[in-house]
XYZ file of C-alpha atoms in Angstrom:
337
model
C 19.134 51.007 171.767
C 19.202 54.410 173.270
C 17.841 53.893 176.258
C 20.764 51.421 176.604
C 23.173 54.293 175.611
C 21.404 56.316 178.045
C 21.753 53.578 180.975
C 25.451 52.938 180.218
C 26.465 57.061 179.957
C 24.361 57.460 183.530
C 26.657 54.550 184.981
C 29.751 56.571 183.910
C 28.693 59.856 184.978
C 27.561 58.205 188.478
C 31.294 56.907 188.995
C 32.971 59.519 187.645
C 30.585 61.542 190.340
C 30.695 59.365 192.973
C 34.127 57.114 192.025
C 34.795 53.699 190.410
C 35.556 53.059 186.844
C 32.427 53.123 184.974
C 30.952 50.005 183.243
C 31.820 49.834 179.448
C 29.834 47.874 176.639
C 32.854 46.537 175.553
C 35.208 43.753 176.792
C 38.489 44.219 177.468
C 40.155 42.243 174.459
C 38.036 44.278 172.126
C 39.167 47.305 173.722
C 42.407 46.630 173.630
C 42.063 45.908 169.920
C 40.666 48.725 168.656
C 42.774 51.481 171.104
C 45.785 49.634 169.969
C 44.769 49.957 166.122
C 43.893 53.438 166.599
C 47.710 54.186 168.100
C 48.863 52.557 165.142
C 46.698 54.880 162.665
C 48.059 57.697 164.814
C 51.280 56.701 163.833
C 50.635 55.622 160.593
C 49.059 58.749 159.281
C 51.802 60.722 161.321
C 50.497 64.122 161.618
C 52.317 67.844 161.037
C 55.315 68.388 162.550
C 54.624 72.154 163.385
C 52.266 73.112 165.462
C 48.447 74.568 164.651
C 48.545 78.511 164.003
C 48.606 80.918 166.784
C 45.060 82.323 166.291
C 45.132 84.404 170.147
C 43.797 88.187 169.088
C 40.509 90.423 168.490
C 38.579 89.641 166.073
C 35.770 92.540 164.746
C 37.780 95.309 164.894
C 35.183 97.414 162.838
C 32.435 96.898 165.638
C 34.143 98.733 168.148
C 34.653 101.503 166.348
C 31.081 101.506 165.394
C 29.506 100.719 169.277
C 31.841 101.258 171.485
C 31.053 98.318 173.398
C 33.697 96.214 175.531
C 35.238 93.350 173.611
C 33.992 89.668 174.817
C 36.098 86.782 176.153
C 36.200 84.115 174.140
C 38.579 80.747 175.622
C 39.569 77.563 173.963
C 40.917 74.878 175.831
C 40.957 70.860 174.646
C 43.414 69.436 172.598
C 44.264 69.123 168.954
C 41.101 69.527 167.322
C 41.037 73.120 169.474
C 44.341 74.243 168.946
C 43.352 73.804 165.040
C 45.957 71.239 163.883
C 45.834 70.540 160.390
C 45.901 73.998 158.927
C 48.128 76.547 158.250
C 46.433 79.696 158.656
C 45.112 80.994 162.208
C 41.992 82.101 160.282
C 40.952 78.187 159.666
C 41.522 77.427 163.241
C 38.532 76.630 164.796
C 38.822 79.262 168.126
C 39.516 81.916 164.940
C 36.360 80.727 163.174
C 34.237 81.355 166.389
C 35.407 83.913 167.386
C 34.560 85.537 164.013
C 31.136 84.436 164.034
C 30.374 85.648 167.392
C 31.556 89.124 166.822
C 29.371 89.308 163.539
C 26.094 87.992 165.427
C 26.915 89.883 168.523
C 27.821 93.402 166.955
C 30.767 93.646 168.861
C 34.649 92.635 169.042
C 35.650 88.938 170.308
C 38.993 88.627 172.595
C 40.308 84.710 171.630
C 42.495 83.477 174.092
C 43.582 79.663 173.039
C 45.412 77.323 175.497
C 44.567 73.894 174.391
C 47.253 71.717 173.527
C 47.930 69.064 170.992
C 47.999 65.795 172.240
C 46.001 66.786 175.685
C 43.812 64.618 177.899
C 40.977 65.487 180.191
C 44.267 65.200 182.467
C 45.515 68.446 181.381
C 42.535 70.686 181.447
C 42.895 71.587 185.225
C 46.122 73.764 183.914
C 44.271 75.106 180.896
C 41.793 76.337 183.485
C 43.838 77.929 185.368
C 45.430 79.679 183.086
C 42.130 80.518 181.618
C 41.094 81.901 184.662
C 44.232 84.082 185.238
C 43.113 87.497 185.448
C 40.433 87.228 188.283
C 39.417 90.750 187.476
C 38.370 89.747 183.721
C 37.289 85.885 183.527
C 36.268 85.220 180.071
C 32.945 85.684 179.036
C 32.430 82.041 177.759
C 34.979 79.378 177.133
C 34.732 76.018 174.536
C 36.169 72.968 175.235
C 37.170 70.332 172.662
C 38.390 67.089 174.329
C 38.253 63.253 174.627
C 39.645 61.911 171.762
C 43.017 61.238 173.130
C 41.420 60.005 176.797
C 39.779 57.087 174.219
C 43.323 56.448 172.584
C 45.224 56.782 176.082
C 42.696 54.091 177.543
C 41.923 56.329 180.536
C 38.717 54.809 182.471
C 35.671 56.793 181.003
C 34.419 57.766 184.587
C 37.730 59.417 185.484
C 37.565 61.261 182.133
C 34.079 62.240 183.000
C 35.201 63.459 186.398
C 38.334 65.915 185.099
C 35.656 67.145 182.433
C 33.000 67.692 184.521
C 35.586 69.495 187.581
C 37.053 71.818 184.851
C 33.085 72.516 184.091
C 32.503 73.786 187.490
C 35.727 75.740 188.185
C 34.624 77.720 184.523
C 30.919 78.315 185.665
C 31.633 79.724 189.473
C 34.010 82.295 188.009
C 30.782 83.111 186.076
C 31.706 82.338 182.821
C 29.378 80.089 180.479
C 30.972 77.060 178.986
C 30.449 74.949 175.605
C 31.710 71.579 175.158
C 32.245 70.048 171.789
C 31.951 66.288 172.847
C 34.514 63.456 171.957
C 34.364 63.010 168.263
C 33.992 60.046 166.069
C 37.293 58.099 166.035
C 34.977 55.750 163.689
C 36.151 58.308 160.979
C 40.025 57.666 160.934
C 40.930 56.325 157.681
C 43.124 53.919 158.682
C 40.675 51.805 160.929
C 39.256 49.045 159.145
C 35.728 47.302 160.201
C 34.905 45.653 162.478
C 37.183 47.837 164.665
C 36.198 51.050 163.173
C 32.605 49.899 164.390
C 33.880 49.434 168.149
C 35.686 52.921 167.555
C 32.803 54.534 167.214
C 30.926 53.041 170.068
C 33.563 53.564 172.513
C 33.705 57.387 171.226
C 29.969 57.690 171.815
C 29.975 56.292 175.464
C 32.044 58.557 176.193
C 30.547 61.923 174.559
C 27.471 60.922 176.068
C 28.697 60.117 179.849
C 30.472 64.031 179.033
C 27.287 65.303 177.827
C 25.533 64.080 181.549
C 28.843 65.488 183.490
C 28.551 68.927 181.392
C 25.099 69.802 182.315
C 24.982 68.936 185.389
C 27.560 71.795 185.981
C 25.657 74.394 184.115
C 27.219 74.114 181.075
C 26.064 73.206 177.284
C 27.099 70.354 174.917
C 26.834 70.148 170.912
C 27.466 66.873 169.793
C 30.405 66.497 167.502
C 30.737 62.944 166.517
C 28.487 62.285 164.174
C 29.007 65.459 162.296
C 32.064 64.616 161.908
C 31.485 60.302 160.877
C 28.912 60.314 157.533
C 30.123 63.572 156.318
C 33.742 62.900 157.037
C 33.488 59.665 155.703
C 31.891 60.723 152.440
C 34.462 63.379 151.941
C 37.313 62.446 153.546
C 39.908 64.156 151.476
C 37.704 67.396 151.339
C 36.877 67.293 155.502
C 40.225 65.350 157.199
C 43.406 67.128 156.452
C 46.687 66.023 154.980
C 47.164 63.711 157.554
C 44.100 61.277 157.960
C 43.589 62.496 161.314
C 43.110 66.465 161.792
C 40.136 67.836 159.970
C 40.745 69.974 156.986
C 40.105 73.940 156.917
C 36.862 72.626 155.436
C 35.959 69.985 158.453
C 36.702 73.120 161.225
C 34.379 75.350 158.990
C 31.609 72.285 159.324
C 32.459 71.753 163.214
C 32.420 75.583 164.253
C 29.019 76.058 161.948
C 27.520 73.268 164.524
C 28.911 74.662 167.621
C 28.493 78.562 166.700
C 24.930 78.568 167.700
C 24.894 77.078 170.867
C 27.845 79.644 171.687
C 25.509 82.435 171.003
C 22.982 81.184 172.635
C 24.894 80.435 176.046
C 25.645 84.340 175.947
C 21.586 84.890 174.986
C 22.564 86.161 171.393
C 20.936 83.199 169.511
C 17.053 83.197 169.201
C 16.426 80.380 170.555
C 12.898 79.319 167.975
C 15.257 79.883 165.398
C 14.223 78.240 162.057
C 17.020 75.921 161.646
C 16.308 74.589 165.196
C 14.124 71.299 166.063
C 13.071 71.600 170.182
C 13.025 67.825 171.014
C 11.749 68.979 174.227
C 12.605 68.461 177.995
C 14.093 64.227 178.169
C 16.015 63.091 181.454
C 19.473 63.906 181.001
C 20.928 60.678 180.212
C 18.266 60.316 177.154
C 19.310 63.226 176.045
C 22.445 62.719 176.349
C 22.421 59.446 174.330
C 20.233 60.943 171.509
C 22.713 64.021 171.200
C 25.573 61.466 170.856
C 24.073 59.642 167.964
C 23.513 62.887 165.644
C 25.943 65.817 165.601
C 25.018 69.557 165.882
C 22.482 68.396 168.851
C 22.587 70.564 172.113
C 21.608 69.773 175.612
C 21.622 72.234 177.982
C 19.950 71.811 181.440
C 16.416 72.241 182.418
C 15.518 71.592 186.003
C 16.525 69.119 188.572
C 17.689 65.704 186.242
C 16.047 66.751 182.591
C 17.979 68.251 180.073
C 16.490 70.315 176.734
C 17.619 69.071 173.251
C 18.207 70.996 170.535
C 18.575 69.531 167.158
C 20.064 72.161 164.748
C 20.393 71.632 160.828
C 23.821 70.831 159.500
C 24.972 73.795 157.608
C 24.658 71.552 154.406
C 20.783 71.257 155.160
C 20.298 74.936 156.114
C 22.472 75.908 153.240
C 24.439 78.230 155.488
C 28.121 78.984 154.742
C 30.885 79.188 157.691
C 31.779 82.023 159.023
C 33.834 84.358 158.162
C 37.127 84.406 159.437
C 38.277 88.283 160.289
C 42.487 88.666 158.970
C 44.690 87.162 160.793
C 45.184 88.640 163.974
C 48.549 89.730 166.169
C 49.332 87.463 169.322
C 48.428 88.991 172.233
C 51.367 90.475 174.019
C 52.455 88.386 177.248
């Protein structure tokens, strides 16, 4: 089965590379189906009418007066799950949660910069790059990208997702900034999807995270698999992990997302040992394997290796390693503009 996931995620990342559509698993009534009951959910579990909690600021205030060292450049860009909406506090925002954790590990304060936008497709990240990018004379340091979930909703061909992924990728990395993606999550998870739909859900989710996962690294940048560590847990704990409206995770389901993303975000920046206890090398696998594997279990990284092999890196869910989240500095001023 995964070397069929692998096949079918290589076919979308070679038209979204060299143009076309892509080839799905799926036919076209089924598709139609399950996007159109996953519209409805949208609209049946509404959402919050305000927007997710400004969260832009420095975070580890303390280790500047303690080193002296330069702040780092942290950017979010994505959509709803990276603006952090389903929570009121910036603190439980997931760019706020990061950003914490990488000032602790690296000893030194974190600049967050957020301009991902609810609702957002791959369509809109060539704006959140640019304004990213703004200052030429201080790129960020590394940016994380949250996306896809509404590019599975909005029916957008998976190869043209791929495509505006994979451009905003390479834009990032030749300003010299490192890049993390958190890949499409499960839409499996949505409470009001009922089987057999919910099963096509997640199969159209995980095409697509791992046809991103193959456009990603072949840019120079990292993945961490988010749907699947976001489908058994959220689905055993819904009301703890998905927020008050179905859809958005809870304070508690950013805590378990940025837990399996913080790693991978040190370790893009070289602050993250890298035969770190928690971690399981799978080795060097052709990218599309890789890809396909990372998919199926969330918290798994691929980064590139040479020519078309990737590494995986399977880390422990913060329930297995008995970590807790990070944690989040006070909430921090917006930056002046």
């Amino acid at each position: 089965m995964s070397m069929s996931r692998a096949r079918v995620a290589r076919r979308i990342a070679a038209a979204a590379a060299y143009g076309g559509s892509g080839i799905g698993l799926l036919g076209g009534v089924a598709v139609g189906l399950v996007l159109t009951e996953l519209s409805l959910a949208k609209r049946v579990v509404g959402g919050s009418e305000s927007g997710p909690p400004r969260a832009d600021g420095r975070y580890g205030f303390a280790f500047a007066r303690r080193t002296g060292q330069p702040p780092l450049r942290l950017a979010f860009l994505g959509d709803s799950t990276a603006a952090g909406q389903g929570v009121h506090r910036p603190s439980q925002t997931p760019g706020a949660l990061l950003a914490s954790g990488l000032a602790a590990v690296a000893e030194r304060p974190v600049d967050l910069r957020n301009v991902a936008l609810t609702g957002a497709q791959s369509t809109d990240l060539e704006r959140q790059v640019t304004l990213a990018l703004d200052d030429p004379e201080q790129p960020p340091d590394v940016c994380v990208i949250m996306i896809g979930a509404n590019d599975v909703t909005g029916r957008m061909p998976p190869a043209q997702s791929v495509r505006l992924l994979s451009e905003a990728v390479r834009r990032l990395r030749e300003s010299g900034c490192e890049v993390v993606v958190g890949t499409c999550p499960d839409l499996g998870t949505i409470e009001p999807v009922y089987q057999p739909l919910r099963w096509i859900a997640r199969r159209l989710s995980r095409q697509l995270a791992a046809a991103q996962t193959i456009g990603v690294v072949e840019q120079g940048g990292r993945t961490v698999s988010l749907g699947d560590l976001l489908g058994p847990e959220f689905a055993a704990n819904p009301r703890e992990l998905f927020g008050p409206d179905n859809y958005h995770p809870s304070a508690e389901g950013y805590a378990t997302a940025a837990m399996a993303v913080l790693p991978t975000l040190c370790a893009s920046l070289g602050l993250w040992p890298e035969e770190a206890p928690e971690t399981r090398d799978e080795g060097i696998l052709p990218v599309a394997k890789a890809a396909a594997e990372a998919a199926a279990e969330g918290g798994t990284e691929v980064t590139a290796a040479r020519g078309p092999w990737a590494r995986l890196l399977r880390r422990h869910r913060p329930s297995e390693a008995g970590a807790e989240p990070p944690t989040p500095a006070p909430s921090p001023p917006p930056l002046a503009h």
